[in-house]
Amino acid sequence: MTTPPSKAGTKGVPRAARERQVLDVATEEFGRRGYEATTVAAVATRVGVTKPLLHHYFGSKQDLYLACLNPVGDQLLHAVRTAMTGPASAAQSTAVTGPASAAQSTAVTGPASVGQPTALRVLHALFSALDGQREAWFVLYDTTLPPDSDAARRAAYYRRAIDDLAATGTADLLRATGSSDPLDADALAYAWRGLCTALVRWWVSHPDESPEAMAQRCARLFAAGRTLLTEASE
């Protein structure tokens, strides 16, 4: 969802509200263009403030990126972690190809997630967390961050934390199907991240799709995949 440009100036706008506006626009810019191609000047122009004022509020470009990244990383990590702490039956956990995860609280995903297979609960949690600012996923998974920078290190921290949860889930799922090969779990965790990224990218280009509609679409796709795999093995 594109944030419209603001009228120039900050008169009558409380600093907290202006900072929130800057973060919304900057998150969208970093998510769409990547760190390397995003400029502080472009963010300032869209918000309708001067570049010096934006530097006064947030500091450097890297500081601005970190101010966008930290809430995004915290929110996504919380969504995944919460989804993996609720109860789920073994049948549900093995019904879908994806990391074993658990019920997301209705405060995050809503009642539509109740009764879903665990992988779908995690996806629903991610879609709900990203609703309203879908590009935020690509703030975290930005391939243009400067190597060895604070920005790259902080993004890597969140990625590792989410990947560790996915690795735990995929290992549990594969054990339930009789596989104990750690490389199978590693490959599935890697595929899971790619799947999430591909789904969010598709979702960005289809703004009318709600988190609930996306979760339902994923359920249909997973069911079709299971049918194909079952037929192929017969």
Coordinates of C-alpha atoms in Angstrom, one line a residue:
M1 CA 0.0 0.0 0.0
T2 CA 1.6 3.3 -1.1
T3 CA 1.9 6.1 1.3
P4 CA 0.9 9.3 -0.4
P5 CA 3.2 12.3 -0.4
S6 CA 2.6 14.8 2.4
K7 CA 2.4 18.6 2.1
A8 CA 5.7 20.3 2.8
G9 CA 6.4 21.6 6.3
T10 CA 5.8 20.3 9.8
K11 CA 3.7 23.0 11.3
G12 CA 0.9 21.6 13.4
V13 CA 2.2 18.0 13.2
P14 CA 3.5 16.6 16.5
R15 CA 7.0 15.2 16.2
A16 CA 5.9 11.7 17.1
A17 CA 3.3 11.8 14.3
R18 CA 5.9 13.1 11.9
E19 CA 8.4 10.4 12.9
R20 CA 5.8 7.7 12.4
Q21 CA 5.1 9.1 8.9
V22 CA 8.8 9.1 8.1
L23 CA 9.1 5.5 9.3
D24 CA 6.1 4.3 7.2
V25 CA 7.5 5.9 4.1
A26 CA 11.1 4.8 4.7
T27 CA 10.0 1.2 5.3
E28 CA 8.1 1.3 2.0
E29 CA 11.1 2.8 0.2
F30 CA 13.6 0.3 1.7
G31 CA 11.3 -2.6 1.0
R32 CA 10.6 -1.7 -2.6
R33 CA 14.0 -0.3 -3.7
G34 CA 16.4 -1.9 -1.3
Y35 CA 18.9 -0.2 1.0
E36 CA 21.4 0.7 -1.7
A37 CA 18.9 2.4 -4.0
T38 CA 17.0 4.3 -1.3
T39 CA 18.0 7.8 -0.5
V40 CA 17.2 10.0 2.5
A41 CA 16.4 12.8 0.1
A42 CA 13.7 10.7 -1.6
V43 CA 12.1 9.8 1.8
A44 CA 12.2 13.4 2.9
T45 CA 10.5 14.5 -0.4
R46 CA 7.8 12.0 -0.1
V47 CA 7.1 12.9 3.5
G48 CA 7.3 16.6 2.7
V49 CA 10.1 17.6 5.1
T50 CA 13.6 18.8 4.5
K51 CA 16.5 16.4 4.4
P52 CA 18.2 18.2 7.3
L53 CA 15.1 17.7 9.4
L54 CA 15.0 14.0 8.6
H55 CA 18.7 13.7 9.6
H56 CA 17.9 15.6 12.8
Y57 CA 15.2 13.1 13.7
F58 CA 16.9 9.9 12.7
G59 CA 20.6 10.5 12.0
S60 CA 22.2 8.7 9.0
K61 CA 20.6 6.6 6.4
Q62 CA 21.8 3.5 8.3
D63 CA 20.2 4.8 11.5
L64 CA 16.9 5.4 9.5
Y65 CA 17.1 1.8 8.2
L66 CA 17.6 0.4 11.7
A67 CA 14.7 2.4 13.0
C68 CA 12.6 0.7 10.3
L69 CA 14.1 -2.7 10.7
N70 CA 13.8 -3.2 14.4
P71 CA 10.0 -3.0 14.7
V72 CA 9.7 -5.1 11.6
G73 CA 12.0 -7.8 12.9
D74 CA 10.5 -7.8 16.3
Q75 CA 7.0 -8.1 14.9
L76 CA 7.8 -10.9 12.5
L77 CA 9.8 -12.8 15.0
H78 CA 7.0 -12.5 17.6
A79 CA 4.4 -13.7 15.0
V80 CA 6.4 -16.8 14.1
R81 CA 7.4 -17.6 17.7
T82 CA 3.8 -17.2 19.0
A83 CA 2.5 -19.4 16.2
M84 CA 4.9 -22.1 17.2
T85 CA 4.0 -22.2 20.9
G86 CA 0.4 -23.1 20.6
P87 CA -1.0 -26.7 20.6
A88 CA -1.3 -28.6 17.3
S89 CA -2.0 -32.2 16.6
A90 CA 0.5 -34.5 15.0
A91 CA -1.9 -35.1 12.1
Q92 CA -2.1 -31.3 11.5
S93 CA 1.7 -31.0 11.7
T94 CA 2.2 -33.6 9.0
A95 CA -0.7 -32.5 6.8
V96 CA 1.3 -29.7 5.1
T97 CA 4.8 -29.6 3.7
G98 CA 6.4 -26.8 5.8
P99 CA 8.0 -26.3 9.2
A100 CA 6.0 -27.6 12.1
S101 CA 4.5 -24.6 13.8
A102 CA 1.6 -23.9 16.1
A103 CA -1.5 -21.9 16.6
Q104 CA -1.1 -18.2 16.4
S105 CA -3.1 -16.3 19.0
T106 CA -6.4 -14.8 17.8
A107 CA -5.1 -11.4 18.7
V108 CA -2.6 -11.7 15.9
T109 CA -4.2 -13.8 13.3
G110 CA -7.9 -13.8 14.2
P111 CA -10.2 -16.8 14.6
A112 CA -9.7 -17.9 11.0
S113 CA -6.4 -19.5 12.0
V114 CA -7.9 -21.8 14.5
G115 CA -7.9 -25.4 13.3
Q116 CA -5.5 -24.8 10.5
P117 CA -2.5 -27.1 9.9
T118 CA 0.6 -25.7 11.6
A119 CA 2.4 -24.4 8.5
L120 CA -0.7 -22.5 7.5
R121 CA -0.9 -21.0 11.0
V122 CA 2.6 -19.6 10.6
L123 CA 1.8 -18.2 7.1
H124 CA -1.4 -16.6 8.4
A125 CA 0.6 -15.1 11.3
L126 CA 3.1 -13.6 8.8
F127 CA 0.5 -12.3 6.5
S128 CA -1.4 -10.7 9.5
A129 CA 1.8 -9.1 10.8
L130 CA 2.6 -7.6 7.4
D131 CA -0.9 -6.4 6.6
G132 CA -0.8 -2.7 5.8
Q133 CA 2.9 -2.7 5.0
R134 CA 3.7 -5.8 3.0
E135 CA 7.0 -4.4 1.7
A136 CA 8.4 -4.7 5.2
W137 CA 9.3 -8.3 4.6
F138 CA 12.0 -7.1 2.1
V139 CA 13.4 -4.6 4.6
L140 CA 14.5 -7.7 6.6
Y141 CA 15.4 -9.8 3.6
D142 CA 17.4 -7.0 1.8
T143 CA 20.3 -8.3 -0.3
T144 CA 21.8 -4.8 -0.8
L145 CA 22.9 -4.1 2.8
P146 CA 26.5 -3.0 3.1
P147 CA 28.7 -6.0 4.2
D148 CA 29.9 -5.8 7.8
S149 CA 27.7 -2.9 8.6
D150 CA 25.4 -2.5 11.7
A151 CA 22.5 -2.8 9.3
A152 CA 23.6 -6.1 7.9
R153 CA 24.4 -7.5 11.3
R154 CA 21.1 -6.5 12.8
A155 CA 19.2 -8.0 9.8
A156 CA 21.2 -11.2 10.1
Y157 CA 20.3 -11.4 13.8
Y158 CA 16.5 -11.4 12.9
R159 CA 17.0 -13.8 9.9
R160 CA 18.9 -16.3 12.1
A161 CA 16.3 -16.2 14.8
I162 CA 13.5 -16.8 12.3
D163 CA 15.6 -19.5 10.5
D164 CA 16.3 -21.2 13.8
L165 CA 12.6 -21.5 14.5
A166 CA 12.0 -22.8 11.0
A167 CA 14.8 -25.3 11.4
T168 CA 13.3 -26.6 14.6
G169 CA 10.0 -27.0 12.9
T170 CA 11.2 -28.7 9.8
A171 CA 13.3 -31.1 11.8
D172 CA 10.3 -32.0 14.0
L173 CA 8.1 -32.4 10.8
L174 CA 10.6 -34.7 9.1
R175 CA 11.1 -36.8 12.2
A176 CA 7.3 -37.3 12.3
T177 CA 7.5 -38.7 8.7
G178 CA 10.5 -41.0 9.6
S179 CA 13.3 -38.9 8.2
S180 CA 16.3 -38.0 10.5
D181 CA 18.7 -36.7 7.9
P182 CA 19.8 -33.2 9.0
L183 CA 20.3 -32.1 5.4
D184 CA 16.7 -32.9 4.6
A185 CA 15.7 -30.5 7.5
D186 CA 18.2 -27.9 6.3
A187 CA 16.9 -28.1 2.7
L188 CA 13.3 -27.8 3.8
A189 CA 14.0 -24.8 6.0
Y190 CA 15.8 -23.1 3.1
A191 CA 12.9 -23.9 0.8
W192 CA 10.4 -22.6 3.4
R193 CA 12.1 -19.2 3.5
G194 CA 12.0 -19.0 -0.3
L195 CA 8.4 -19.9 -0.3
C196 CA 7.5 -17.2 2.2
T197 CA 9.4 -14.6 0.2
A198 CA 7.7 -15.7 -3.1
L199 CA 4.3 -15.6 -1.5
V200 CA 4.8 -12.1 0.0
R201 CA 6.1 -10.9 -3.3
W202 CA 3.0 -12.2 -5.1
W203 CA 0.9 -10.6 -2.3
V204 CA 2.5 -7.2 -2.8
S205 CA 1.3 -7.2 -6.4
H206 CA -2.2 -8.2 -5.4
P207 CA -3.2 -5.6 -2.8
D208 CA -6.8 -6.7 -2.6
E209 CA -5.9 -10.0 -1.1
S210 CA -6.5 -10.1 2.7
P211 CA -4.3 -12.1 5.1
E212 CA -7.3 -14.5 5.5
A213 CA -7.6 -14.9 1.7
M214 CA -3.9 -15.5 1.4
A215 CA -4.0 -18.2 4.1
Q216 CA -7.0 -19.9 2.3
R217 CA -5.2 -19.7 -1.0
C218 CA -2.1 -21.3 0.5
A219 CA -4.3 -24.1 1.9
R220 CA -5.6 -24.8 -1.6
L221 CA -2.1 -24.8 -3.0
F222 CA -0.8 -27.1 -0.4
A223 CA -3.8 -29.5 -0.8
A224 CA -3.1 -29.5 -4.6
G225 CA 0.6 -30.3 -3.9
R226 CA -0.3 -33.1 -1.6
T227 CA -2.6 -34.6 -4.2
L228 CA 0.1 -34.4 -6.9
L229 CA 2.7 -36.0 -4.6
T230 CA 0.2 -38.8 -3.6
E231 CA -0.6 -39.6 -7.2
A232 CA 3.1 -39.6 -8.2
S233 CA 3.9 -42.1 -5.4
E234 CA 1.1 -44.5 -6.4

